[in-house]
Tab-separated table of C-alpha atoms in Angstrom:
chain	number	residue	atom	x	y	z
A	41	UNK	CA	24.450	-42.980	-24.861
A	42	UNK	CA	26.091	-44.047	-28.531
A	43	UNK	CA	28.536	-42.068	-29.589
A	44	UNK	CA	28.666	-41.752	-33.540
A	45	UNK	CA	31.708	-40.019	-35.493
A	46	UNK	CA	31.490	-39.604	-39.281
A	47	UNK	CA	34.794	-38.809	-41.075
A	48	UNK	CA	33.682	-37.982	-44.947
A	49	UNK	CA	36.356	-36.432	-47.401
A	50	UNK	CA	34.288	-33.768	-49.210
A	51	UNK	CA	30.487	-32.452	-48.747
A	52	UNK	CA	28.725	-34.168	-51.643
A	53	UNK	CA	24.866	-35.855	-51.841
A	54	UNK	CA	26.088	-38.939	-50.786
A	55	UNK	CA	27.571	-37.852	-47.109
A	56	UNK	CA	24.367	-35.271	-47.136
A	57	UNK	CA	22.184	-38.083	-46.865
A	58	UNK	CA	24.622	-39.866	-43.947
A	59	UNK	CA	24.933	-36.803	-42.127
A	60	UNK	CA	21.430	-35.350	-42.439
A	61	UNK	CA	20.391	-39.270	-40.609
A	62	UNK	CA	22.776	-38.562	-37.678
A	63	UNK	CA	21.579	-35.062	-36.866
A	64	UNK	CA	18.046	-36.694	-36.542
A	65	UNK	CA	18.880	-38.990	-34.557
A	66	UNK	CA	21.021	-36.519	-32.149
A	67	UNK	CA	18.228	-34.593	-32.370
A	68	UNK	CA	15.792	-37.719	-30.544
A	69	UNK	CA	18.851	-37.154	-27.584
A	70	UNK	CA	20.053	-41.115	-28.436
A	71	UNK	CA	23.195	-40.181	-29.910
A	72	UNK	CA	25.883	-37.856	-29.371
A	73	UNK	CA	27.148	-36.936	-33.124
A	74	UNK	CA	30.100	-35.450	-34.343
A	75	UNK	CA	31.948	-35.138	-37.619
A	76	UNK	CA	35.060	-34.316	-38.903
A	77	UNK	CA	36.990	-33.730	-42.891
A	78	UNK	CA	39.666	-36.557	-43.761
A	79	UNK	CA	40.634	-35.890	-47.102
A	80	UNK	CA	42.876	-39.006	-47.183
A	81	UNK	CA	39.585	-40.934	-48.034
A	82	UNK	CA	38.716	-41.908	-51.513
A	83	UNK	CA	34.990	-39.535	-52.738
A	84	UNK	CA	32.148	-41.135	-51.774
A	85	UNK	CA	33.428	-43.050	-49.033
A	86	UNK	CA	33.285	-42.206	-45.114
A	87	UNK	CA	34.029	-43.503	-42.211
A	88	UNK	CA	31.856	-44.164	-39.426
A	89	UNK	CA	32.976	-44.803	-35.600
A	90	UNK	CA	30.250	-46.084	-33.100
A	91	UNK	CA	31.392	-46.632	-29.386
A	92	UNK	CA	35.091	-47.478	-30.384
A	93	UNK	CA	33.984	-49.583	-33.495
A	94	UNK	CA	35.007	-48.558	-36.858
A	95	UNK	CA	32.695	-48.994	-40.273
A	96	UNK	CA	34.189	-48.404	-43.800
A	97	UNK	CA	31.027	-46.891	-46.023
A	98	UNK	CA	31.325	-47.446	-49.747
């Protein structure tokens, strides 16, 4: 099973879209899916962890 963590700073449209694309994919049971707040992240930015591998979004 992948596991997928998505750090975002704030809620806008932009992590929406990321977020609402990993709940429907947890949803098909292929991913486990958290998140989590890091407000030391610039807006509009998020970081995405996938089995121990880290992905800066811009």
């Amino acid at each position: 099973m992948v596991h997928l963590q998505i750090e975002i700073p704030t809620w806008t449209e932009f992590e929406n879209q990321l977020l609402y694309s990993a709940l429907h994919l947890a949803e098909s049971g292929t991913i486990k899916f958290t998140y989590r707040f890091n407000t030391s992240l610039r807006p509009a930015t998020s970081l995405l962890h996938i089995n121990g591998k880290t992905c800066f979004m811009d």
